[in-house]
Amino acid sequence: MEGSEMRRVTGEPLAGAPAGTRGGRDGEVRAAPERRRPPTRTLPAAGQHTRAGERRSRGHDQQHDWQHDQDRNMVARAVALAPSIHNAQPWLVRIRPDRVELYRDTGRALPMTDPHGREATISCGAALLGIRLAVAMRGRRAVVPLLPDPNTPTHLATVLSGPPGEASSDEERLFEAMPRRRWHPRPFAPYPVPDHVVAELETAARAEDAWVREIRSPAHRARLAELSDRAAGVLLRSRSYRDELATWNRRVRVGHGASTGRPAGMPAATHVAPRPGTPHLRPGLRRAPVASADLSQCDHQRDLLLAVGARSDDPRGWLTAGQALHRVLLAATVRGLVASTLTQVVEVPGLRESLASALRLPDLPQYVVRIGYPSTDQPHLPGRPVQDVILG
């Protein structure tokens, strides 16, 4: 899409794919039929559920504005619940009467880890999907111009409330799964993800116009583990990289908000113990779970591995990949699955290209996501206060 184009979001169905399906067309964009506007919904607290497809009350106002505090809080909380790489949460939103503007927060940049802002933009793309779902639950079709202001590169998207349209049952399920999603970098329980669920997750990525490939063969999984080990070695030999991640990850204490600065980073409870004999690790540094013994031994009973990318390796493609990431993670949550991303292998120049070539991917991968059934309870990652993400 060009910068002036607007995308109308329709909510592609996730369920119903036949067992064992691997292929499928990219998600097509179709206009949704206009329907009676439902009343505003709020995000449920973790553990609370509402029935998908429940009938809504009559007589709700037909205004398109975001003046009501309830609507503004719903958008802000949807953003705050989005996943982000390294839990950086690098987003800001400005809520205007007729639209929501999404910005990348340069104050939360990781210049050594993410020098071009690629991962930060992917994370903002995940927040964008949260805004779209909030608009859908408000009873509107979202219209989303990406990169609307060439003079303000940090202005990544504007979300407009389009014509009335009742949220689909899949949008409801994804929206209600947001508070229940968990980041799980530890080993999974030894149960395979069923083929029909794998197909649903692949469909979820394609619904955002992303490409997705399952990394299944032992040779490809071994090559991924090898390249990830090489990436970890390259990155952790850099003193600047080690200092940046160690400082970032020390900014939080689980369950107590920020110890210093604003909430960010990966709390210690989510860190993965290093494999014995790994030479490049330093105390307190987060280890990519791809380098664990489980993946290097290609345990097909534990890790579902999906490589995800976009049609272009630029801010527009990164936003696409981020929306696909959030949709896949929410679809996984609906199915009782947990996930984490593998990032080091795509953070080293040259190794991302090597990974694409070795795995015969259609283009450069933006991330690899590992998905499975939880082996332990994982805490909520610390989030930014709602007021911290809203621009005046």
mmCIF file of C-alpha atoms in Angstrom:
data_model
loop_
_atom_site.group_PDB
_atom_site.id
_atom_site.type_symbol
_atom_site.label_atom_id
_atom_site.label_comp_id
_atom_site.label_asym_id
_atom_site.label_seq_id
_atom_site.Cartn_x
_atom_site.Cartn_y
_atom_site.Cartn_z
ATOM 1 C CA MET A 1 0.000 0.000 0.000
ATOM 2 C CA GLU A 2 1.079 3.535 -0.590
ATOM 3 C CA GLY A 3 1.079 6.078 2.214
ATOM 4 C CA SER A 4 -2.237 7.601 1.122
ATOM 5 C CA GLU A 5 -4.086 4.277 1.001
ATOM 6 C CA MET A 6 -6.456 3.266 3.749
ATOM 7 C CA ARG A 7 -7.009 -0.256 4.908
ATOM 8 C CA ARG A 8 -10.448 -1.419 6.004
ATOM 9 C CA VAL A 9 -10.292 -4.082 8.656
ATOM 10 C CA THR A 10 -12.805 -6.887 8.446
ATOM 11 C CA GLY A 11 -11.629 -9.535 10.917
ATOM 12 C CA GLU A 12 -10.760 -12.733 8.991
ATOM 13 C CA PRO A 13 -12.052 -15.890 10.662
ATOM 14 C CA LEU A 14 -9.513 -17.998 12.538
ATOM 15 C CA ALA A 15 -11.492 -21.156 13.114
ATOM 16 C CA GLY A 16 -12.674 -23.705 10.595
ATOM 17 C CA ALA A 17 -9.394 -24.560 8.843
ATOM 18 C CA PRO A 18 -9.205 -28.274 8.052
ATOM 19 C CA ALA A 19 -6.790 -30.384 10.064
ATOM 20 C CA GLY A 20 -3.332 -30.556 8.577
ATOM 21 C CA THR A 21 -3.791 -27.527 6.339
ATOM 22 C CA ARG A 22 -0.521 -25.731 5.644
ATOM 23 C CA GLY A 23 -1.209 -23.500 2.697
ATOM 24 C CA GLY A 24 -3.847 -20.937 1.908
ATOM 25 C CA ARG A 25 -4.290 -17.604 0.225
ATOM 26 C CA ASP A 26 -3.168 -14.398 1.827
ATOM 27 C CA GLY A 27 -5.952 -12.658 3.730
ATOM 28 C CA GLU A 28 -8.142 -10.706 1.336
ATOM 29 C CA VAL A 29 -9.473 -7.289 2.307
ATOM 30 C CA ARG A 30 -13.228 -7.057 1.972
ATOM 31 C CA ALA A 31 -15.681 -4.435 3.110
ATOM 32 C CA ALA A 32 -17.887 -5.598 5.959
ATOM 33 C CA PRO A 33 -21.661 -5.133 5.659
ATOM 34 C CA GLU A 34 -23.032 -2.291 7.720
ATOM 35 C CA ARG A 35 -24.807 -3.429 10.863
ATOM 36 C CA ARG A 36 -26.476 -1.937 13.885
ATOM 37 C CA ARG A 37 -23.845 -0.474 16.176
ATOM 38 C CA PRO A 38 -23.423 -2.347 19.486
ATOM 39 C CA PRO A 39 -22.726 -0.664 22.797
ATOM 40 C CA THR A 40 -19.173 -0.050 23.912
ATOM 41 C CA ARG A 41 -17.412 -3.035 25.479
ATOM 42 C CA THR A 42 -14.610 -2.933 28.021
ATOM 43 C CA LEU A 43 -11.651 -5.238 28.323
ATOM 44 C CA PRO A 44 -12.364 -7.975 30.861
ATOM 45 C CA ALA A 45 -9.977 -8.531 33.718
ATOM 46 C CA ALA A 46 -7.851 -11.653 33.534
ATOM 47 C CA GLY A 47 -9.992 -14.695 34.202
ATOM 48 C CA GLN A 48 -13.252 -12.968 33.295
ATOM 49 C CA HIS A 49 -15.105 -13.930 30.127
ATOM 50 C CA THR A 50 -18.034 -12.672 28.128
ATOM 51 C CA ARG A 51 -19.917 -14.739 25.614
ATOM 52 C CA ALA A 52 -18.793 -14.321 22.020
ATOM 53 C CA GLY A 53 -21.644 -13.257 19.819
ATOM 54 C CA GLU A 54 -23.863 -12.104 22.674
ATOM 55 C CA ARG A 55 -26.693 -9.815 21.638
ATOM 56 C CA ARG A 56 -26.189 -6.145 22.303
ATOM 57 C CA SER A 57 -28.693 -3.652 23.616
ATOM 58 C CA ARG A 58 -30.508 -1.199 21.409
ATOM 59 C CA GLY A 59 -30.367 2.563 21.352
ATOM 60 C CA HIS A 60 -26.617 3.175 21.595
ATOM 61 C CA ASP A 61 -25.524 6.540 20.210
ATOM 62 C CA GLN A 62 -24.226 6.710 16.678
ATOM 63 C CA GLN A 63 -21.458 9.261 17.240
ATOM 64 C CA HIS A 64 -17.992 8.571 15.853
ATOM 65 C CA ASP A 65 -16.054 10.479 18.505
ATOM 66 C CA TRP A 66 -13.765 9.289 21.304
ATOM 67 C CA GLN A 67 -14.878 11.865 23.873
ATOM 68 C CA HIS A 68 -16.104 9.395 26.488
ATOM 69 C CA ASP A 69 -13.596 8.351 29.150
ATOM 70 C CA GLN A 70 -14.735 4.737 28.863
ATOM 71 C CA ASP A 71 -13.815 4.630 25.177
ATOM 72 C CA ARG A 72 -10.496 6.408 25.720
ATOM 73 C CA ASN A 73 -9.555 4.053 28.538
ATOM 74 C CA MET A 74 -10.462 1.031 26.431
ATOM 75 C CA VAL A 75 -8.077 2.151 23.685
ATOM 76 C CA ALA A 76 -5.296 2.991 26.133
ATOM 77 C CA ARG A 77 -5.603 -0.349 27.896
ATOM 78 C CA ALA A 78 -5.683 -2.252 24.598
ATOM 79 C CA VAL A 79 -2.380 -0.586 23.709
ATOM 80 C CA ALA A 80 -0.881 -1.280 27.130
ATOM 81 C CA LEU A 81 -1.716 -4.999 26.820
ATOM 82 C CA ALA A 82 0.049 -5.405 23.466
ATOM 83 C CA PRO A 83 3.186 -7.566 23.266
ATOM 84 C CA SER A 84 6.509 -5.910 22.539
ATOM 85 C CA ILE A 85 9.986 -7.188 21.815
ATOM 86 C CA HIS A 86 12.177 -6.995 24.936
ATOM 87 C CA ASN A 87 9.007 -5.655 26.621
ATOM 88 C CA ALA A 88 10.120 -2.201 25.479
ATOM 89 C CA GLN A 89 6.536 -0.936 25.003
ATOM 90 C CA PRO A 90 7.800 1.789 22.645
ATOM 91 C CA TRP A 91 4.466 3.401 21.826
ATOM 92 C CA LEU A 92 2.508 6.571 22.424
ATOM 93 C CA VAL A 93 -1.062 7.364 21.393
ATOM 94 C CA ARG A 94 -2.933 10.598 20.916
ATOM 95 C CA ILE A 95 -6.719 10.200 21.131
ATOM 96 C CA ARG A 96 -8.566 12.870 19.174
ATOM 97 C CA PRO A 97 -12.348 13.211 18.847
ATOM 98 C CA ASP A 98 -12.439 11.415 15.502
ATOM 99 C CA ARG A 99 -9.292 9.278 15.442
ATOM 100 C CA VAL A 100 -6.457 7.607 17.351
ATOM 101 C CA GLU A 101 -2.875 8.388 16.351
ATOM 102 C CA LEU A 102 -0.070 5.915 17.068
ATOM 103 C CA TYR A 103 3.532 7.083 17.536
ATOM 104 C CA ARG A 104 6.835 5.349 18.210
ATOM 105 C CA ASP A 105 8.304 6.527 21.517
ATOM 106 C CA THR A 106 11.948 7.292 20.745
ATOM 107 C CA GLY A 107 12.625 7.703 24.455
ATOM 108 C CA ARG A 108 12.344 3.923 24.815
ATOM 109 C CA ALA A 109 14.746 3.059 22.007
ATOM 110 C CA LEU A 110 17.436 0.385 22.330
ATOM 111 C CA PRO A 111 20.056 1.768 19.916
ATOM 112 C CA MET A 112 22.554 -1.084 20.230
ATOM 113 C CA THR A 113 19.954 -3.844 20.041
ATOM 114 C CA ASP A 114 17.669 -2.170 17.495
ATOM 115 C CA PRO A 115 19.619 0.564 15.696
ATOM 116 C CA HIS A 116 17.070 1.107 12.915
ATOM 117 C CA GLY A 117 13.946 0.927 15.074
ATOM 118 C CA ARG A 118 12.773 -2.232 13.316
ATOM 119 C CA GLU A 119 11.808 -4.133 16.459
ATOM 120 C CA ALA A 120 10.275 -1.011 18.017
ATOM 121 C CA THR A 121 8.089 -0.565 14.936
ATOM 122 C CA ILE A 122 7.076 -4.234 15.026
ATOM 123 C CA SER A 123 6.028 -3.704 18.647
ATOM 124 C CA CYS A 124 4.013 -0.636 17.646
ATOM 125 C CA GLY A 125 2.343 -2.736 14.974
ATOM 126 C CA ALA A 126 1.212 -5.088 17.742
ATOM 127 C CA ALA A 127 -0.264 -2.093 19.584
ATOM 128 C CA LEU A 128 -2.012 -1.075 16.359
ATOM 129 C CA LEU A 129 -3.883 -4.365 16.243
ATOM 130 C CA GLY A 130 -5.019 -3.737 19.818
ATOM 131 C CA ILE A 131 -6.441 -0.354 18.779
ATOM 132 C CA ARG A 132 -8.213 -1.936 15.812
ATOM 133 C CA LEU A 133 -9.811 -4.538 18.052
ATOM 134 C CA ALA A 134 -10.928 -1.806 20.462
ATOM 135 C CA VAL A 135 -12.554 0.051 17.557
ATOM 136 C CA ALA A 136 -14.285 -3.165 16.484
ATOM 137 C CA MET A 137 -15.636 -3.726 19.989
ATOM 138 C CA ARG A 138 -16.948 -0.172 19.915
ATOM 139 C CA GLY A 139 -19.077 -1.184 16.941
ATOM 140 C CA ARG A 140 -17.091 0.417 14.122
ATOM 141 C CA ARG A 141 -14.978 -0.721 11.211
ATOM 142 C CA ALA A 142 -11.421 0.632 11.549
ATOM 143 C CA VAL A 143 -9.863 2.498 8.632
ATOM 144 C CA VAL A 144 -6.079 2.694 9.038
ATOM 145 C CA PRO A 145 -3.750 4.945 6.994
ATOM 146 C CA LEU A 146 -0.190 3.791 7.692
ATOM 147 C CA LEU A 147 2.684 6.307 7.888
ATOM 148 C CA PRO A 148 0.300 9.207 7.239
ATOM 149 C CA ASP A 149 2.821 12.055 7.723
ATOM 150 C CA PRO A 150 6.131 11.855 5.784
ATOM 151 C CA ASN A 151 7.458 14.755 7.855
ATOM 152 C CA THR A 152 6.897 12.878 11.131
ATOM 153 C CA PRO A 153 8.400 9.391 10.747
ATOM 154 C CA THR A 154 7.486 8.485 14.319
ATOM 155 C CA HIS A 155 3.776 8.890 13.432
ATOM 156 C CA LEU A 156 3.192 5.297 12.377
ATOM 157 C CA ALA A 157 -0.571 5.074 11.899
ATOM 158 C CA THR A 158 -3.900 6.797 12.322
ATOM 159 C CA VAL A 159 -6.952 4.735 13.214
ATOM 160 C CA LEU A 160 -10.246 6.198 12.066
ATOM 161 C CA SER A 161 -13.676 5.006 13.162
ATOM 162 C CA GLY A 162 -15.381 3.980 9.955
ATOM 163 C CA PRO A 163 -18.962 2.891 9.320
ATOM 164 C CA PRO A 164 -20.933 0.883 11.880
ATOM 165 C CA GLY A 165 -20.225 -2.822 11.963
ATOM 166 C CA GLU A 166 -20.777 -5.403 14.654
ATOM 167 C CA ALA A 167 -17.600 -7.105 15.852
ATOM 168 C CA SER A 168 -17.161 -10.635 14.582
ATOM 169 C CA SER A 169 -17.031 -13.547 16.987
ATOM 170 C CA ASP A 170 -13.310 -13.922 16.226
ATOM 171 C CA GLU A 171 -12.656 -10.266 17.046
ATOM 172 C CA GLU A 172 -14.507 -10.744 20.312
ATOM 173 C CA ARG A 173 -12.446 -13.804 21.186
ATOM 174 C CA LEU A 174 -9.165 -12.060 20.392
ATOM 175 C CA PHE A 175 -10.166 -8.930 22.309
ATOM 176 C CA GLU A 176 -11.153 -10.929 25.378
ATOM 177 C CA ALA A 177 -7.910 -12.949 25.229
ATOM 178 C CA MET A 178 -5.719 -9.861 25.572
ATOM 179 C CA PRO A 179 -5.488 -9.827 29.399
ATOM 180 C CA ARG A 180 -4.839 -13.591 29.458
ATOM 181 C CA ARG A 181 -1.894 -13.635 27.037
ATOM 182 C CA ARG A 182 1.421 -14.678 28.645
ATOM 183 C CA TRP A 183 5.049 -14.516 27.529
ATOM 184 C CA HIS A 184 6.651 -17.937 28.127
ATOM 185 C CA PRO A 185 10.368 -18.239 27.221
ATOM 186 C CA ARG A 186 10.832 -21.385 29.328
ATOM 187 C CA PRO A 187 10.514 -24.959 27.984
ATOM 188 C CA PHE A 188 6.987 -25.989 27.071
ATOM 189 C CA ALA A 189 4.986 -28.939 28.324
ATOM 190 C CA PRO A 190 5.701 -32.012 26.153
ATOM 191 C CA TYR A 191 2.453 -31.951 24.183
ATOM 192 C CA PRO A 192 2.319 -31.309 20.435
ATOM 193 C CA VAL A 193 0.263 -28.465 18.999
ATOM 194 C CA PRO A 194 -2.445 -30.112 16.851
ATOM 195 C CA ASP A 195 -2.211 -29.610 13.104
ATOM 196 C CA HIS A 196 -5.564 -27.850 12.880
ATOM 197 C CA VAL A 197 -4.413 -25.330 15.506
ATOM 198 C CA VAL A 198 -1.160 -24.766 13.602
ATOM 199 C CA ALA A 199 -3.289 -24.029 10.552
ATOM 200 C CA GLU A 200 -5.364 -21.515 12.542
ATOM 201 C CA LEU A 201 -2.220 -19.705 13.685
ATOM 202 C CA GLU A 202 -0.866 -19.568 10.149
ATOM 203 C CA THR A 203 -4.207 -18.204 8.970
ATOM 204 C CA ALA A 204 -4.020 -15.549 11.693
ATOM 205 C CA ALA A 205 -0.668 -14.310 10.366
ATOM 206 C CA ARG A 206 -1.868 -14.305 6.761
ATOM 207 C CA ALA A 207 -4.971 -12.337 7.753
ATOM 208 C CA GLU A 208 -2.571 -9.420 8.342
ATOM 209 C CA ASP A 209 -0.960 -9.830 4.897
ATOM 210 C CA ALA A 210 2.145 -11.397 6.453
ATOM 211 C CA TRP A 211 3.828 -14.584 5.265
ATOM 212 C CA VAL A 212 4.426 -17.459 7.675
ATOM 213 C CA ARG A 213 6.402 -20.698 7.484
ATOM 214 C CA GLU A 214 6.532 -23.486 10.028
ATOM 215 C CA ILE A 215 10.085 -24.594 10.834
ATOM 216 C CA ARG A 216 9.512 -28.317 11.118
ATOM 217 C CA SER A 217 12.290 -30.391 9.594
ATOM 218 C CA PRO A 218 15.147 -31.495 11.899
ATOM 219 C CA ALA A 219 17.694 -30.003 9.515
ATOM 220 C CA HIS A 220 16.028 -26.594 9.519
ATOM 221 C CA ARG A 221 15.568 -26.574 13.290
ATOM 222 C CA ALA A 222 19.224 -27.504 13.796
ATOM 223 C CA ARG A 223 20.276 -24.724 11.422
ATOM 224 C CA LEU A 224 18.113 -22.227 13.329
ATOM 225 C CA ALA A 225 19.718 -23.288 16.609
ATOM 226 C CA GLU A 226 23.200 -22.976 15.106
ATOM 227 C CA LEU A 227 22.576 -19.486 13.719
ATOM 228 C CA SER A 228 20.988 -18.385 16.993
ATOM 229 C CA ASP A 229 24.053 -19.533 18.924
ATOM 230 C CA ARG A 230 26.252 -17.588 16.519
ATOM 231 C CA ALA A 231 24.077 -14.502 16.931
ATOM 232 C CA ALA A 232 24.251 -14.744 20.721
ATOM 233 C CA GLY A 233 28.025 -14.959 20.531
ATOM 234 C CA VAL A 234 28.309 -11.921 18.276
ATOM 235 C CA LEU A 235 25.958 -9.788 20.344
ATOM 236 C CA LEU A 236 27.251 -10.739 23.770
ATOM 237 C CA ARG A 237 30.838 -10.000 22.792
ATOM 238 C CA SER A 238 29.722 -6.378 22.484
ATOM 239 C CA ARG A 239 30.130 -4.548 25.786
ATOM 240 C CA SER A 240 27.635 -1.884 24.682
ATOM 241 C CA TYR A 241 25.004 -4.511 23.879
ATOM 242 C CA ARG A 242 25.527 -6.292 27.193
ATOM 243 C CA ASP A 243 25.270 -3.063 29.143
ATOM 244 C CA GLU A 244 22.152 -1.949 27.271
ATOM 245 C CA LEU A 245 20.199 -5.175 27.838
ATOM 246 C CA ALA A 246 21.377 -5.599 31.417
ATOM 247 C CA THR A 247 20.335 -2.029 32.237
ATOM 248 C CA TRP A 248 16.998 -2.437 30.472
ATOM 249 C CA ASN A 249 16.178 -5.714 32.219
ATOM 250 C CA ARG A 250 17.034 -4.304 35.661
ATOM 251 C CA ARG A 251 14.404 -1.574 35.376
ATOM 252 C CA VAL A 252 11.607 -3.734 36.787
ATOM 253 C CA ARG A 253 10.732 -5.949 39.706
ATOM 254 C CA VAL A 254 7.932 -8.450 39.117
ATOM 255 C CA GLY A 255 4.671 -7.261 40.640
ATOM 256 C CA HIS A 256 6.111 -3.974 41.881
ATOM 257 C CA GLY A 257 6.276 -1.769 38.804
ATOM 258 C CA ALA A 258 9.457 0.119 38.046
ATOM 259 C CA SER A 259 12.426 -0.062 40.371
ATOM 260 C CA THR A 260 14.112 2.726 38.448
ATOM 261 C CA GLY A 261 12.685 4.638 35.508
ATOM 262 C CA ARG A 262 9.486 3.599 33.762
ATOM 263 C CA PRO A 263 8.278 -0.020 33.651
ATOM 264 C CA ALA A 264 10.172 -1.901 30.973
ATOM 265 C CA GLY A 265 12.397 -4.870 30.362
ATOM 266 C CA MET A 266 12.070 -8.578 31.007
ATOM 267 C CA PRO A 267 11.684 -9.447 34.702
ATOM 268 C CA ALA A 268 14.008 -12.042 36.196
ATOM 269 C CA ALA A 269 11.191 -14.576 36.541
ATOM 270 C CA THR A 270 11.016 -14.854 32.736
ATOM 271 C CA HIS A 271 14.749 -15.360 32.158
ATOM 272 C CA VAL A 272 15.964 -18.690 30.817
ATOM 273 C CA ALA A 273 18.943 -20.393 32.406
ATOM 274 C CA PRO A 274 21.924 -20.609 30.030
ATOM 275 C CA ARG A 275 23.040 -23.932 28.643
ATOM 276 C CA PRO A 276 26.134 -25.176 30.505
ATOM 277 C CA GLY A 277 29.341 -24.469 28.643
ATOM 278 C CA THR A 278 28.033 -21.539 26.637
ATOM 279 C CA PRO A 279 31.029 -19.169 26.558
ATOM 280 C CA HIS A 280 29.482 -15.818 25.757
ATOM 281 C CA LEU A 281 27.047 -15.296 28.633
ATOM 282 C CA ARG A 282 27.485 -12.876 31.500
ATOM 283 C CA PRO A 283 25.571 -12.890 34.801
ATOM 284 C CA GLY A 284 22.198 -11.179 34.608
ATOM 285 C CA LEU A 285 21.885 -11.291 30.834
ATOM 286 C CA ARG A 286 18.830 -12.743 29.149
ATOM 287 C CA ARG A 287 19.500 -15.818 27.047
ATOM 288 C CA ALA A 288 17.515 -16.501 23.883
ATOM 289 C CA PRO A 289 15.478 -19.669 24.457
ATOM 290 C CA VAL A 290 16.299 -20.867 20.936
ATOM 291 C CA ALA A 291 19.769 -21.789 22.195
ATOM 292 C CA SER A 292 18.404 -24.126 24.867
ATOM 293 C CA ALA A 293 19.012 -27.850 24.688
ATOM 294 C CA ASP A 294 15.352 -28.448 23.893
ATOM 295 C CA LEU A 295 15.434 -26.723 20.517
ATOM 296 C CA SER A 296 18.967 -27.760 19.565
ATOM 297 C CA GLN A 297 17.782 -31.376 19.955
ATOM 298 C CA CYS A 298 14.779 -30.598 17.730
ATOM 299 C CA ASP A 299 12.095 -31.701 20.173
ATOM 300 C CA HIS A 300 8.986 -31.745 17.995
ATOM 301 C CA GLN A 301 6.833 -32.543 21.020
ATOM 302 C CA ARG A 302 7.555 -29.160 22.582
ATOM 303 C CA ASP A 303 8.223 -26.256 20.239
ATOM 304 C CA LEU A 304 6.071 -25.082 17.366
ATOM 305 C CA LEU A 305 8.321 -22.657 15.482
ATOM 306 C CA LEU A 306 6.916 -20.130 13.018
ATOM 307 C CA ALA A 307 9.013 -17.725 10.968
ATOM 308 C CA VAL A 308 7.017 -14.623 10.055
ATOM 309 C CA GLY A 309 7.765 -11.816 7.630
ATOM 310 C CA ALA A 310 6.179 -9.207 5.400
ATOM 311 C CA ARG A 311 6.207 -8.146 1.774
ATOM 312 C CA SER A 312 8.833 -5.487 2.483
ATOM 313 C CA ASP A 313 11.614 -4.912 5.004
ATOM 314 C CA ASP A 314 10.721 -1.328 5.831
ATOM 315 C CA PRO A 315 8.491 0.484 8.376
ATOM 316 C CA ARG A 316 5.353 -0.520 6.494
ATOM 317 C CA GLY A 317 6.403 -4.166 6.496
ATOM 318 C CA TRP A 318 7.440 -3.970 10.147
ATOM 319 C CA LEU A 319 3.990 -2.682 11.104
ATOM 320 C CA THR A 320 2.432 -5.565 9.170
ATOM 321 C CA ALA A 321 4.661 -8.058 10.991
ATOM 322 C CA GLY A 322 3.738 -6.548 14.351
ATOM 323 C CA GLN A 323 0.012 -6.811 13.711
ATOM 324 C CA ALA A 324 0.532 -10.410 12.609
ATOM 325 C CA LEU A 325 2.524 -11.139 15.776
ATOM 326 C CA HIS A 326 -0.235 -9.873 18.059
ATOM 327 C CA ARG A 327 -2.962 -11.697 16.142
ATOM 328 C CA VAL A 328 -1.011 -14.980 16.237
ATOM 329 C CA LEU A 329 -0.321 -14.636 19.978
ATOM 330 C CA LEU A 330 -3.968 -13.902 20.747
ATOM 331 C CA ALA A 331 -5.136 -16.792 18.576
ATOM 332 C CA ALA A 332 -2.683 -18.990 20.487
ATOM 333 C CA THR A 333 -4.041 -17.691 23.803
ATOM 334 C CA VAL A 334 -7.579 -18.603 22.762
ATOM 335 C CA ARG A 335 -6.327 -22.167 22.288
ATOM 336 C CA GLY A 336 -4.613 -22.301 25.702
ATOM 337 C CA LEU A 337 -1.130 -21.825 24.239
ATOM 338 C CA VAL A 338 1.715 -19.534 25.261
ATOM 339 C CA ALA A 339 4.593 -18.127 23.233
ATOM 340 C CA SER A 340 7.746 -16.070 23.047
ATOM 341 C CA THR A 341 9.800 -14.614 20.212
ATOM 342 C CA LEU A 342 13.353 -15.449 19.194
ATOM 343 C CA THR A 343 15.081 -12.213 18.320
ATOM 344 C CA GLN A 344 18.871 -12.481 18.492
ATOM 345 C CA VAL A 345 19.172 -14.355 15.204
ATOM 346 C CA VAL A 346 17.442 -11.477 13.380
ATOM 347 C CA GLU A 347 19.355 -8.741 15.224
ATOM 348 C CA VAL A 348 22.771 -9.498 13.682
ATOM 349 C CA PRO A 349 23.440 -8.160 10.170
ATOM 350 C CA GLY A 350 24.080 -11.017 7.798
ATOM 351 C CA LEU A 351 22.629 -13.763 9.966
ATOM 352 C CA ARG A 352 19.045 -12.819 9.140
ATOM 353 C CA GLU A 353 19.941 -13.258 5.471
ATOM 354 C CA SER A 354 21.627 -16.578 6.285
ATOM 355 C CA LEU A 355 18.506 -17.749 8.088
ATOM 356 C CA ALA A 356 16.271 -16.817 5.145
ATOM 357 C CA SER A 357 18.547 -18.711 2.770
ATOM 358 C CA ALA A 358 19.009 -21.786 4.972
ATOM 359 C CA LEU A 359 15.268 -22.157 5.636
ATOM 360 C CA ARG A 360 14.276 -21.203 2.067
ATOM 361 C CA LEU A 361 12.012 -18.442 3.312
ATOM 362 C CA PRO A 362 10.248 -16.138 0.832
ATOM 363 C CA ASP A 363 11.987 -13.048 2.244
ATOM 364 C CA LEU A 364 13.844 -11.817 5.316
ATOM 365 C CA PRO A 365 12.133 -12.999 8.501
ATOM 366 C CA GLN A 366 11.078 -10.329 10.985
ATOM 367 C CA TYR A 367 11.044 -12.762 13.919
ATOM 368 C CA VAL A 368 10.626 -16.399 14.851
ATOM 369 C CA VAL A 369 7.874 -17.179 17.350
ATOM 370 C CA ARG A 370 7.873 -20.350 19.446
ATOM 371 C CA ILE A 371 4.518 -21.630 20.661
ATOM 372 C CA GLY A 372 3.450 -24.458 22.951
ATOM 373 C CA TYR A 373 1.548 -25.452 26.047
ATOM 374 C CA PRO A 374 2.728 -23.876 29.313
ATOM 375 C CA SER A 375 4.853 -25.962 31.650
ATOM 376 C CA THR A 376 4.678 -23.427 34.479
ATOM 377 C CA ASP A 377 2.701 -20.334 35.378
ATOM 378 C CA GLN A 378 4.271 -17.162 34.041
ATOM 379 C CA PRO A 379 3.786 -13.701 35.567
ATOM 380 C CA HIS A 380 2.340 -10.755 33.738
ATOM 381 C CA LEU A 381 5.108 -8.711 32.170
ATOM 382 C CA PRO A 382 5.179 -5.251 33.746
ATOM 383 C CA GLY A 383 3.308 -2.669 31.718
ATOM 384 C CA ARG A 384 3.423 1.085 31.421
ATOM 385 C CA PRO A 385 0.740 3.004 33.301
ATOM 386 C CA VAL A 386 -2.106 3.981 31.000
ATOM 387 C CA GLN A 387 -1.453 7.668 31.571
ATOM 388 C CA ASP A 388 2.153 7.188 30.444
ATOM 389 C CA VAL A 389 1.173 6.226 26.891
ATOM 390 C CA ILE A 390 -1.378 8.980 26.236
ATOM 391 C CA LEU A 391 -0.161 12.185 24.609
ATOM 392 C CA GLY A 392 -1.882 15.372 25.645
#
